[in-house]
Every structure is written in C-alpha cells, then in structure tokens.
Amino acid sequence: MILDRFRLDNQVAVVTGAGRGLGAAIAVAFAEAGADVVIASRTESQLQDVAKLVEQAGRRAHIVAADLAHPDETAKLAAAAVDAFGRLDVVVNNVGGTMPAPLMYTSPQDLKDAFTFNVATAHALTQAAVPLMLEHAGGGSVINITSAVGRLAGRGFAAYGTAKAALAHYTKLAAMDLCPKIRVNGIAPGSILTSALDIVASNDALRDPMEKATPMRRLGDPEDIAAAALYLASPAGAYVTGKVLEVDGGLTFPNLDLPIPDL
C-alpha cells in the first residue's frame, strides 16, 4: 500500500530544536510513523513534555538538553542516537533563528552569529551523522529547516534571511556530495503558528493582514511542516534529494511588514 511508504518503522531520528514548535511537531510525527527519536533543545522541561507525546505514540524518546547554538554540541547528537538506539537514519536540522533588525543595526558579528546558529550547527551534525548512518543503516536522510525569508526580500531580515538562504544552498551542495546513499533536502516554512508568532495569533489586527497576504488565506500549522518532513524522511521521498520544499501557503512576497522606515 502506498501509505506504507510513509512509515519509519524501527528507524531512529535526531531532531534539533525539538522542545516546542516545528521541532516538537516533527518529532511526534516521526514517532507516530514508527521511529524512535533523539530530541534536543536547551530546555529540559519542554523536552520532557515532547517525550511523553512520543511515548504515547508507542515509541522511545532520548532527551538531550544542550545549548545547540554551538556546533560542537549539535555534532554530539549523532553519537547520542547510536548510543541510545543502536543506529541513525534521519537527521532534522531544525534549530536556528535570528531576531529581525534593520540593516544599519546589524553588525558583522550579528551576521556571523546567524550563520553559526543556522548553518554551521546543521553542518556539524550532518558531518557527524553521515559515517554513523552509513555504518549502522547503510544510508539516511538529512532535512534542513530553512525559511521563506531565505528567498523572499523583506525589511529587517538581513542576518536571518542571509543565513537561511545559505542553508538552502548548502542543502543542494551537500546532497551532491553525499548522494546516492544519503539524501539531503530542505523545507522552507512560511508563517507558522508556533510560539514565535504568539503575538500574531492573539491579535486580529496583525493576523488578518498576514492571512490576506497569503494565497492560502491562513497561517500554517506545525503539522504542515511535520507532514513535509515525514515525506522527505520516509521511503515516500526516496527519489528526492537536493531540493527545498516550500511549505508557505503560496507566498511570493513576505506577508509581514516590519515597521522599518525609509532612510
């Protein structure tokens, strides 16, 4: 049956930034599809909540509480998966983010920090994971969470958008180096209703214009991204590599205007 191709039975995944939002939704989706998951973020109490949902789905969760802004910390997660579950099949590089700021208030260090948090961390974990995937599973899937702002131009996103654009192109380059045994793909979310958009979700004056500027006329749910991640991780996506899947409601321009005035 075609639905069997969306299963991850007895596979092992690492999901970074899994304490809430997109990472949590992806980890739970993978568990519901049959995978055990290593979930990592800074806040252990949030990870405990996600672990309970994983266990309710009948799978195992291994918690790693760490500051994943440091590439050496993310790299350790690959070995943690093998130590906990004996193999590694899927990596989701979800951790990242950078606060918006006007270009003239974005320092060179801000750009370096954004690149480290959004790109270098993903590279470190991918590089550590590949030998273990090959040794214990014979192959695997890497999924990088980029952003619509990595391809759309909007004010205030010089650091974040540049870093996510770099991650998107890194995805394509890594796919070429690692094929055919390791598939590398990305997901570029649009505006998704996670805690980062709490102020929007509770304010109709902010939410309504964003929804009207989105062709699908709604903001995304974390499960929209989780479903895309499951497709890319599972045998259903076995012929897909080097691609960035845009899950953004059809955006062709940013649906949130930051109040940054003209010079």
PDB file of C-alpha atoms in Angstrom:
ATOM      1  CA  MET A   1       0.000   0.000   0.000  1.00  0.00           C
ATOM      2  CA  ILE A   2       1.208   3.480  -0.818  1.00  0.00           C
ATOM      3  CA  LEU A   3       0.733   4.623   2.794  1.00  0.00           C
ATOM      4  CA  ASP A   4       3.351   2.084   3.870  1.00  0.00           C
ATOM      5  CA  ARG A   5       5.953   4.207   2.097  1.00  0.00           C
ATOM      6  CA  PHE A   6       5.347   6.956   4.647  1.00  0.00           C
ATOM      7  CA  ARG A   7       6.358   4.693   7.541  1.00  0.00           C
ATOM      8  CA  LEU A   8       9.589   4.983   9.556  1.00  0.00           C
ATOM      9  CA  ASP A   9       9.228   1.726  11.421  1.00  0.00           C
ATOM     10  CA  ASN A  10      12.172   1.000  13.728  1.00  0.00           C
ATOM     11  CA  GLN A  11      14.216   3.864  12.321  1.00  0.00           C
ATOM     12  CA  VAL A  12      15.984   6.419  14.519  1.00  0.00           C
ATOM     13  CA  ALA A  13      15.846  10.175  14.028  1.00  0.00           C
ATOM     14  CA  VAL A  14      17.560  13.153  15.620  1.00  0.00           C
ATOM     15  CA  VAL A  15      15.522  16.364  15.748  1.00  0.00           C
ATOM     16  CA  THR A  16      17.135  19.573  16.971  1.00  0.00           C
ATOM     17  CA  GLY A  17      15.146  22.404  18.486  1.00  0.00           C
ATOM     18  CA  ALA A  18      12.562  19.787  19.468  1.00  0.00           C
ATOM     19  CA  GLY A  19      11.299  21.292  22.703  1.00  0.00           C
ATOM     20  CA  ARG A  20       8.444  23.134  21.016  1.00  0.00           C
ATOM     21  CA  GLY A  21       7.127  24.399  17.714  1.00  0.00           C
ATOM     22  CA  LEU A  22       8.248  22.791  14.488  1.00  0.00           C
ATOM     23  CA  GLY A  23      10.808  20.500  16.086  1.00  0.00           C
ATOM     24  CA  ALA A  24       8.296  19.085  18.554  1.00  0.00           C
ATOM     25  CA  ALA A  25       5.703  18.523  15.827  1.00  0.00           C
ATOM     26  CA  ILE A  26       8.254  16.749  13.631  1.00  0.00           C
ATOM     27  CA  ALA A  27       9.467  14.516  16.465  1.00  0.00           C
ATOM     28  CA  VAL A  28       5.923  13.440  17.335  1.00  0.00           C
ATOM     29  CA  ALA A  29       5.063  12.841  13.672  1.00  0.00           C
ATOM     30  CA  PHE A  30       8.131  10.636  13.259  1.00  0.00           C
ATOM     31  CA  ALA A  31       7.124   8.656  16.360  1.00  0.00           C
ATOM     32  CA  GLU A  32       3.603   8.195  15.029  1.00  0.00           C
ATOM     33  CA  ALA A  33       5.196   6.847  11.827  1.00  0.00           C
ATOM     34  CA  GLY A  34       7.227   4.297  13.811  1.00  0.00           C
ATOM     35  CA  ALA A  35      10.552   5.972  14.646  1.00  0.00           C
ATOM     36  CA  ASP A  36      12.426   6.380  17.899  1.00  0.00           C
ATOM     37  CA  VAL A  37      13.707   9.924  18.307  1.00  0.00           C
ATOM     38  CA  VAL A  38      16.528  11.820  19.933  1.00  0.00           C
ATOM     39  CA  ILE A  39      15.092  15.202  20.855  1.00  0.00           C
ATOM     40  CA  ALA A  40      17.376  18.074  21.712  1.00  0.00           C
ATOM     41  CA  SER A  41      16.980  21.679  22.804  1.00  0.00           C
ATOM     42  CA  ARG A  42      18.044  23.949  25.635  1.00  0.00           C
ATOM     43  CA  THR A  43      15.055  23.480  27.964  1.00  0.00           C
ATOM     44  CA  GLU A  44      14.711  20.019  29.502  1.00  0.00           C
ATOM     45  CA  SER A  45      11.184  20.577  30.834  1.00  0.00           C
ATOM     46  CA  GLN A  46       9.923  21.198  27.300  1.00  0.00           C
ATOM     47  CA  LEU A  47      11.699  18.078  26.067  1.00  0.00           C
ATOM     48  CA  GLN A  48      10.037  16.046  28.821  1.00  0.00           C
ATOM     49  CA  ASP A  49       6.637  17.128  27.510  1.00  0.00           C
ATOM     50  CA  VAL A  50       7.552  16.135  23.957  1.00  0.00           C
ATOM     51  CA  ALA A  51       8.966  12.815  25.165  1.00  0.00           C
ATOM     52  CA  LYS A  52       5.612  11.978  26.734  1.00  0.00           C
ATOM     53  CA  LEU A  53       3.898  12.520  23.383  1.00  0.00           C
ATOM     54  CA  VAL A  54       6.473  10.307  21.683  1.00  0.00           C
ATOM     55  CA  GLU A  55       5.870   7.576  24.240  1.00  0.00           C
ATOM     56  CA  GLN A  56       2.109   7.909  23.835  1.00  0.00           C
ATOM     57  CA  ALA A  57       2.688   7.129  20.155  1.00  0.00           C
ATOM     58  CA  GLY A  58       4.352   3.891  21.234  1.00  0.00           C
ATOM     59  CA  ARG A  59       7.969   4.875  20.552  1.00  0.00           C
ATOM     60  CA  ARG A  60      11.031   5.822  22.596  1.00  0.00           C
ATOM     61  CA  ALA A  61      12.492   9.278  23.123  1.00  0.00           C
ATOM     62  CA  HIS A  62      16.018  10.124  24.253  1.00  0.00           C
ATOM     63  CA  ILE A  63      16.388  13.626  25.667  1.00  0.00           C
ATOM     64  CA  VAL A  64      19.488  15.764  25.231  1.00  0.00           C
ATOM     65  CA  ALA A  65      19.354  19.165  26.916  1.00  0.00           C
ATOM     66  CA  ALA A  66      22.102  21.326  25.414  1.00  0.00           C
ATOM     67  CA  ASP A  67      22.829  24.774  24.041  1.00  0.00           C
ATOM     68  CA  LEU A  68      22.619  23.964  20.346  1.00  0.00           C
ATOM     69  CA  ALA A  69      23.867  27.389  19.301  1.00  0.00           C
ATOM     70  CA  HIS A  70      27.309  25.761  19.444  1.00  0.00           C
ATOM     71  CA  PRO A  71      28.173  23.437  16.523  1.00  0.00           C
ATOM     72  CA  ASP A  72      30.215  21.110  18.741  1.00  0.00           C
ATOM     73  CA  GLU A  73      27.092  20.448  20.825  1.00  0.00           C
ATOM     74  CA  THR A  74      24.936  19.582  17.832  1.00  0.00           C
ATOM     75  CA  ALA A  75      27.634  17.271  16.490  1.00  0.00           C
ATOM     76  CA  LYS A  76      27.383  15.146  19.656  1.00  0.00           C
ATOM     77  CA  LEU A  77      23.769  14.242  18.897  1.00  0.00           C
ATOM     78  CA  ALA A  78      24.716  11.773  16.182  1.00  0.00           C
ATOM     79  CA  ALA A  79      26.681   9.558  18.579  1.00  0.00           C
ATOM     80  CA  ALA A  80      23.960  10.018  21.206  1.00  0.00           C
ATOM     81  CA  ALA A  81      21.458   8.430  18.804  1.00  0.00           C
ATOM     82  CA  VAL A  82      23.642   5.388  18.196  1.00  0.00           C
ATOM     83  CA  ASP A  83      24.396   5.049  21.916  1.00  0.00           C
ATOM     84  CA  ALA A  84      20.703   5.233  22.808  1.00  0.00           C
ATOM     85  CA  PHE A  85      19.127   3.242  19.988  1.00  0.00           C
ATOM     86  CA  GLY A  86      21.890   1.493  18.053  1.00  0.00           C
ATOM     87  CA  ARG A  87      21.518   3.276  14.723  1.00  0.00           C
ATOM     88  CA  LEU A  88      20.785   6.584  12.998  1.00  0.00           C
ATOM     89  CA  ASP A  89      18.600   7.042   9.916  1.00  0.00           C
ATOM     90  CA  VAL A  90      17.271  10.608   9.869  1.00  0.00           C
ATOM     91  CA  VAL A  91      18.591  13.998  10.956  1.00  0.00           C
ATOM     92  CA  VAL A  92      16.412  17.110  11.116  1.00  0.00           C
ATOM     93  CA  ASN A  93      18.415  20.313  11.463  1.00  0.00           C
ATOM     94  CA  ASN A  94      15.651  22.486  12.835  1.00  0.00           C
ATOM     95  CA  VAL A  95      17.443  24.588  15.436  1.00  0.00           C
ATOM     96  CA  GLY A  96      18.127  28.152  14.368  1.00  0.00           C
ATOM     97  CA  GLY A  97      16.697  31.642  14.288  1.00  0.00           C
ATOM     98  CA  THR A  98      17.792  35.253  14.497  1.00  0.00           C
ATOM     99  CA  MET A  99      15.903  38.292  15.740  1.00  0.00           C
ATOM    100  CA  PRO A 100      14.991  40.775  12.998  1.00  0.00           C
ATOM    101  CA  ALA A 101      16.758  44.121  12.942  1.00  0.00           C
ATOM    102  CA  PRO A 102      17.272  46.960  10.466  1.00  0.00           C
ATOM    103  CA  LEU A 103      20.268  46.554   8.195  1.00  0.00           C
ATOM    104  CA  MET A 104      22.053  49.551   9.690  1.00  0.00           C
ATOM    105  CA  TYR A 105      21.776  47.995  13.149  1.00  0.00           C
ATOM    106  CA  THR A 106      23.022  44.575  12.021  1.00  0.00           C
ATOM    107  CA  SER A 107      26.708  44.223  12.822  1.00  0.00           C
ATOM    108  CA  PRO A 108      29.180  41.896  11.118  1.00  0.00           C
ATOM    109  CA  GLN A 109      29.152  39.868  14.335  1.00  0.00           C
ATOM    110  CA  ASP A 110      25.368  39.546  14.068  1.00  0.00           C
ATOM    111  CA  LEU A 111      25.839  38.026  10.613  1.00  0.00           C
ATOM    112  CA  LYS A 112      28.498  35.642  11.917  1.00  0.00           C
ATOM    113  CA  ASP A 113      26.268  34.577  14.798  1.00  0.00           C
ATOM    114  CA  ALA A 114      23.324  33.990  12.454  1.00  0.00           C
ATOM    115  CA  PHE A 115      25.477  31.885  10.152  1.00  0.00           C
ATOM    116  CA  THR A 116      26.817  29.838  13.062  1.00  0.00           C
ATOM    117  CA  PHE A 117      23.383  29.181  14.582  1.00  0.00           C
ATOM    118  CA  ASN A 118      21.582  28.436  11.330  1.00  0.00           C
ATOM    119  CA  VAL A 119      24.244  26.892   9.085  1.00  0.00           C
ATOM    120  CA  ALA A 120      27.332  25.764  10.996  1.00  0.00           C
ATOM    121  CA  THR A 121      25.236  23.817  13.512  1.00  0.00           C
ATOM    122  CA  ALA A 122      23.496  21.963  10.677  1.00  0.00           C
ATOM    123  CA  HIS A 123      26.807  21.201   9.013  1.00  0.00           C
ATOM    124  CA  ALA A 124      28.351  19.929  12.241  1.00  0.00           C
ATOM    125  CA  LEU A 125      25.533  17.478  12.921  1.00  0.00           C
ATOM    126  CA  THR A 126      25.320  16.352   9.303  1.00  0.00           C
ATOM    127  CA  GLN A 127      29.064  15.738   9.139  1.00  0.00           C
ATOM    128  CA  ALA A 128      28.976  13.739  12.374  1.00  0.00           C
ATOM    129  CA  ALA A 129      25.885  11.784  11.325  1.00  0.00           C
ATOM    130  CA  VAL A 130      26.928  10.600   7.859  1.00  0.00           C
ATOM    131  CA  PRO A 131      29.537   7.982   8.903  1.00  0.00           C
ATOM    132  CA  LEU A 132      27.161   6.587  11.520  1.00  0.00           C
ATOM    133  CA  MET A 133      24.257   6.441   9.065  1.00  0.00           C
ATOM    134  CA  LEU A 134      26.409   4.536   6.603  1.00  0.00           C
ATOM    135  CA  GLU A 135      27.784   2.182   9.248  1.00  0.00           C
ATOM    136  CA  HIS A 136      24.551   1.318  11.017  1.00  0.00           C
ATOM    137  CA  ALA A 137      21.804   1.892   8.416  1.00  0.00           C
ATOM    138  CA  GLY A 138      23.549   1.904   5.044  1.00  0.00           C
ATOM    139  CA  GLY A 139      22.180   5.338   4.216  1.00  0.00           C
ATOM    140  CA  GLY A 140      19.919   8.038   5.528  1.00  0.00           C
ATOM    141  CA  SER A 141      18.061  11.305   5.146  1.00  0.00           C
ATOM    142  CA  VAL A 142      19.024  14.804   6.275  1.00  0.00           C
ATOM    143  CA  ILE A 143      16.397  17.546   6.402  1.00  0.00           C
ATOM    144  CA  ASN A 144      17.328  21.210   6.902  1.00  0.00           C
ATOM    145  CA  ILE A 145      14.678  23.675   8.025  1.00  0.00           C
ATOM    146  CA  THR A 146      15.267  26.903   6.124  1.00  0.00           C
ATOM    147  CA  SER A 147      12.710  29.719   5.702  1.00  0.00           C
ATOM    148  CA  ALA A 148      10.657  31.531   3.103  1.00  0.00           C
ATOM    149  CA  VAL A 149      12.673  34.600   4.099  1.00  0.00           C
ATOM    150  CA  GLY A 150      15.691  32.849   2.619  1.00  0.00           C
ATOM    151  CA  ARG A 151      14.271  33.547  -0.849  1.00  0.00           C
ATOM    152  CA  LEU A 152      11.885  36.490  -0.279  1.00  0.00           C
ATOM    153  CA  ALA A 153      13.097  40.042   0.306  1.00  0.00           C
ATOM    154  CA  GLY A 154      11.699  41.836   3.334  1.00  0.00           C
ATOM    155  CA  ARG A 155      12.988  44.556   5.588  1.00  0.00           C
ATOM    156  CA  GLY A 156      14.666  43.555   8.823  1.00  0.00           C
ATOM    157  CA  PHE A 157      15.850  40.103   7.791  1.00  0.00           C
ATOM    158  CA  ALA A 158      19.396  40.776   6.584  1.00  0.00           C
ATOM    159  CA  ALA A 159      21.001  38.367   9.073  1.00  0.00           C
ATOM    160  CA  TYR A 160      18.272  35.736   9.293  1.00  0.00           C
ATOM    161  CA  GLY A 161      17.376  35.708   5.608  1.00  0.00           C
ATOM    162  CA  THR A 162      21.002  35.560   4.509  1.00  0.00           C
ATOM    163  CA  ALA A 163      21.717  32.640   6.850  1.00  0.00           C
ATOM    164  CA  LYS A 164      18.636  30.721   5.729  1.00  0.00           C
ATOM    165  CA  ALA A 165      19.486  31.333   2.071  1.00  0.00           C
ATOM    166  CA  ALA A 166      22.930  29.916   2.789  1.00  0.00           C
ATOM    167  CA  LEU A 167      21.364  26.864   4.445  1.00  0.00           C
ATOM    168  CA  ALA A 168      19.141  26.300   1.423  1.00  0.00           C
ATOM    169  CA  HIS A 169      22.111  26.309  -0.940  1.00  0.00           C
ATOM    170  CA  TYR A 170      24.155  24.223   1.487  1.00  0.00           C
ATOM    171  CA  THR A 171      21.345  21.669   1.223  1.00  0.00           C
ATOM    172  CA  LYS A 172      21.840  21.380  -2.538  1.00  0.00           C
ATOM    173  CA  LEU A 173      25.629  21.218  -2.276  1.00  0.00           C
ATOM    174  CA  ALA A 174      25.563  18.613   0.485  1.00  0.00           C
ATOM    175  CA  ALA A 175      23.121  16.484  -1.496  1.00  0.00           C
ATOM    176  CA  MET A 176      25.556  16.304  -4.399  1.00  0.00           C
ATOM    177  CA  ASP A 177      28.474  15.329  -2.163  1.00  0.00           C
ATOM    178  CA  LEU A 178      26.531  12.673  -0.250  1.00  0.00           C
ATOM    179  CA  CYS A 179      24.420  11.009  -2.929  1.00  0.00           C
ATOM    180  CA  PRO A 180      23.356   8.330  -3.609  1.00  0.00           C
ATOM    181  CA  LYS A 181      23.291   6.855  -0.097  1.00  0.00           C
ATOM    182  CA  ILE A 182      22.482   9.998   1.913  1.00  0.00           C
ATOM    183  CA  ARG A 183      19.621  12.203   0.767  1.00  0.00           C
ATOM    184  CA  VAL A 184      19.714  15.877   1.803  1.00  0.00           C
ATOM    185  CA  ASN A 185      16.653  18.092   1.432  1.00  0.00           C
ATOM    186  CA  GLY A 186      15.208  21.212   2.988  1.00  0.00           C
ATOM    187  CA  ILE A 187      11.872  22.675   3.992  1.00  0.00           C
ATOM    188  CA  ALA A 188      11.255  26.413   3.716  1.00  0.00           C
ATOM    189  CA  PRO A 189       8.322  27.251   6.015  1.00  0.00           C
ATOM    190  CA  GLY A 190       6.295  30.393   5.700  1.00  0.00           C
ATOM    191  CA  SER A 191       4.474  31.934   8.669  1.00  0.00           C
ATOM    192  CA  ILE A 192       3.707  29.038  11.005  1.00  0.00           C
ATOM    193  CA  LEU A 193       1.685  29.346  14.203  1.00  0.00           C
ATOM    194  CA  THR A 194       4.364  28.486  16.742  1.00  0.00           C
ATOM    195  CA  SER A 195       5.305  30.395  19.893  1.00  0.00           C
ATOM    196  CA  ALA A 196       7.335  32.760  17.712  1.00  0.00           C
ATOM    197  CA  LEU A 197       4.046  34.076  16.351  1.00  0.00           C
ATOM    198  CA  ASP A 198       2.100  34.159  19.626  1.00  0.00           C
ATOM    199  CA  ILE A 199       1.674  37.922  19.360  1.00  0.00           C
ATOM    200  CA  VAL A 200       0.180  37.475  15.885  1.00  0.00           C
ATOM    201  CA  ALA A 201      -2.115  34.596  16.791  1.00  0.00           C
ATOM    202  CA  SER A 202      -3.766  36.608  19.555  1.00  0.00           C
ATOM    203  CA  ASN A 203      -4.039  39.906  17.674  1.00  0.00           C
ATOM    204  CA  ASP A 204      -6.538  40.082  14.820  1.00  0.00           C
ATOM    205  CA  ALA A 205      -5.125  43.435  13.698  1.00  0.00           C
ATOM    206  CA  LEU A 206      -1.823  41.673  12.956  1.00  0.00           C
ATOM    207  CA  ARG A 207      -3.151  38.265  11.919  1.00  0.00           C
ATOM    208  CA  ASP A 208      -5.820  39.347   9.437  1.00  0.00           C
ATOM    209  CA  PRO A 209      -3.459  41.240   7.079  1.00  0.00           C
ATOM    210  CA  MET A 210      -0.998  38.346   7.156  1.00  0.00           C
ATOM    211  CA  GLU A 211      -3.699  35.867   6.229  1.00  0.00           C
ATOM    212  CA  LYS A 212      -4.987  38.105   3.441  1.00  0.00           C
ATOM    213  CA  ALA A 213      -1.450  38.418   2.041  1.00  0.00           C
ATOM    214  CA  THR A 214      -1.102  34.621   1.993  1.00  0.00           C
ATOM    215  CA  PRO A 215      -2.613  32.936  -1.086  1.00  0.00           C
ATOM    216  CA  MET A 216      -3.971  30.070   1.048  1.00  0.00           C
ATOM    217  CA  ARG A 217      -5.611  32.700   3.288  1.00  0.00           C
ATOM    218  CA  ARG A 218      -4.369  31.166   6.515  1.00  0.00           C
ATOM    219  CA  LEU A 219      -1.206  30.832   8.546  1.00  0.00           C
ATOM    220  CA  GLY A 220       0.479  27.453   8.722  1.00  0.00           C
ATOM    221  CA  ASP A 221       0.228  24.821  11.444  1.00  0.00           C
ATOM    222  CA  PRO A 222       3.304  22.982  12.752  1.00  0.00           C
ATOM    223  CA  GLU A 223       1.752  19.780  11.421  1.00  0.00           C
ATOM    224  CA  ASP A 224       2.005  21.203   7.886  1.00  0.00           C
ATOM    225  CA  ILE A 225       5.781  21.184   8.280  1.00  0.00           C
ATOM    226  CA  ALA A 226       5.816  17.855  10.107  1.00  0.00           C
ATOM    227  CA  ALA A 227       3.965  16.208   7.221  1.00  0.00           C
ATOM    228  CA  ALA A 228       6.522  17.560   4.748  1.00  0.00           C
ATOM    229  CA  ALA A 229       9.370  16.321   6.935  1.00  0.00           C
ATOM    230  CA  LEU A 230       7.823  12.855   7.111  1.00  0.00           C
ATOM    231  CA  TYR A 231       7.594  12.722   3.321  1.00  0.00           C
ATOM    232  CA  LEU A 232      11.250  13.692   2.919  1.00  0.00           C
ATOM    233  CA  ALA A 233      12.452  11.338   5.660  1.00  0.00           C
ATOM    234  CA  SER A 234      10.463   8.281   4.600  1.00  0.00           C
ATOM    235  CA  PRO A 235      10.660   5.915   1.611  1.00  0.00           C
ATOM    236  CA  ALA A 236       7.940   8.066   0.043  1.00  0.00           C
ATOM    237  CA  GLY A 237      10.669  10.620  -0.689  1.00  0.00           C
ATOM    238  CA  ALA A 238      13.288   8.087  -1.729  1.00  0.00           C
ATOM    239  CA  TYR A 239      13.812   9.704  -5.148  1.00  0.00           C
ATOM    240  CA  VAL A 240      14.140  13.246  -3.804  1.00  0.00           C
ATOM    241  CA  THR A 241      17.448  14.889  -2.915  1.00  0.00           C
ATOM    242  CA  GLY A 242      18.925  18.368  -3.173  1.00  0.00           C
ATOM    243  CA  LYS A 243      15.507  20.022  -3.065  1.00  0.00           C
ATOM    244  CA  VAL A 244      13.970  22.662  -0.814  1.00  0.00           C
ATOM    245  CA  LEU A 245      10.240  22.127  -0.363  1.00  0.00           C
ATOM    246  CA  GLU A 246       8.411  25.435   0.061  1.00  0.00           C
ATOM    247  CA  VAL A 247       5.611  24.983   2.600  1.00  0.00           C
ATOM    248  CA  ASP A 248       4.481  28.585   2.872  1.00  0.00           C
ATOM    249  CA  GLY A 249       0.881  28.899   1.732  1.00  0.00           C
ATOM    250  CA  GLY A 250       1.950  30.094  -1.712  1.00  0.00           C
ATOM    251  CA  LEU A 251       3.904  33.195  -0.674  1.00  0.00           C
ATOM    252  CA  THR A 252       5.587  35.220  -3.403  1.00  0.00           C
ATOM    253  CA  PHE A 253       6.405  38.128  -1.086  1.00  0.00           C
ATOM    254  CA  PRO A 254       6.606  38.470   2.722  1.00  0.00           C
ATOM    255  CA  ASN A 255       3.231  38.604   4.455  1.00  0.00           C
ATOM    256  CA  LEU A 256       4.544  40.570   7.443  1.00  0.00           C
ATOM    257  CA  ASP A 257       5.827  44.115   7.062  1.00  0.00           C
ATOM    258  CA  LEU A 258       8.152  45.141   9.858  1.00  0.00           C
ATOM    259  CA  PRO A 259       7.854  48.828  10.807  1.00  0.00           C
ATOM    260  CA  ILE A 260      11.247  49.869   9.446  1.00  0.00           C
ATOM    261  CA  PRO A 261      11.063  53.355   7.890  1.00  0.00           C
ATOM    262  CA  ASP A 262      12.777  54.592   4.759  1.00  0.00           C
ATOM    263  CA  LEU A 263      16.202  56.157   5.279  1.00  0.00           C
TER     264      LEU A 263
END
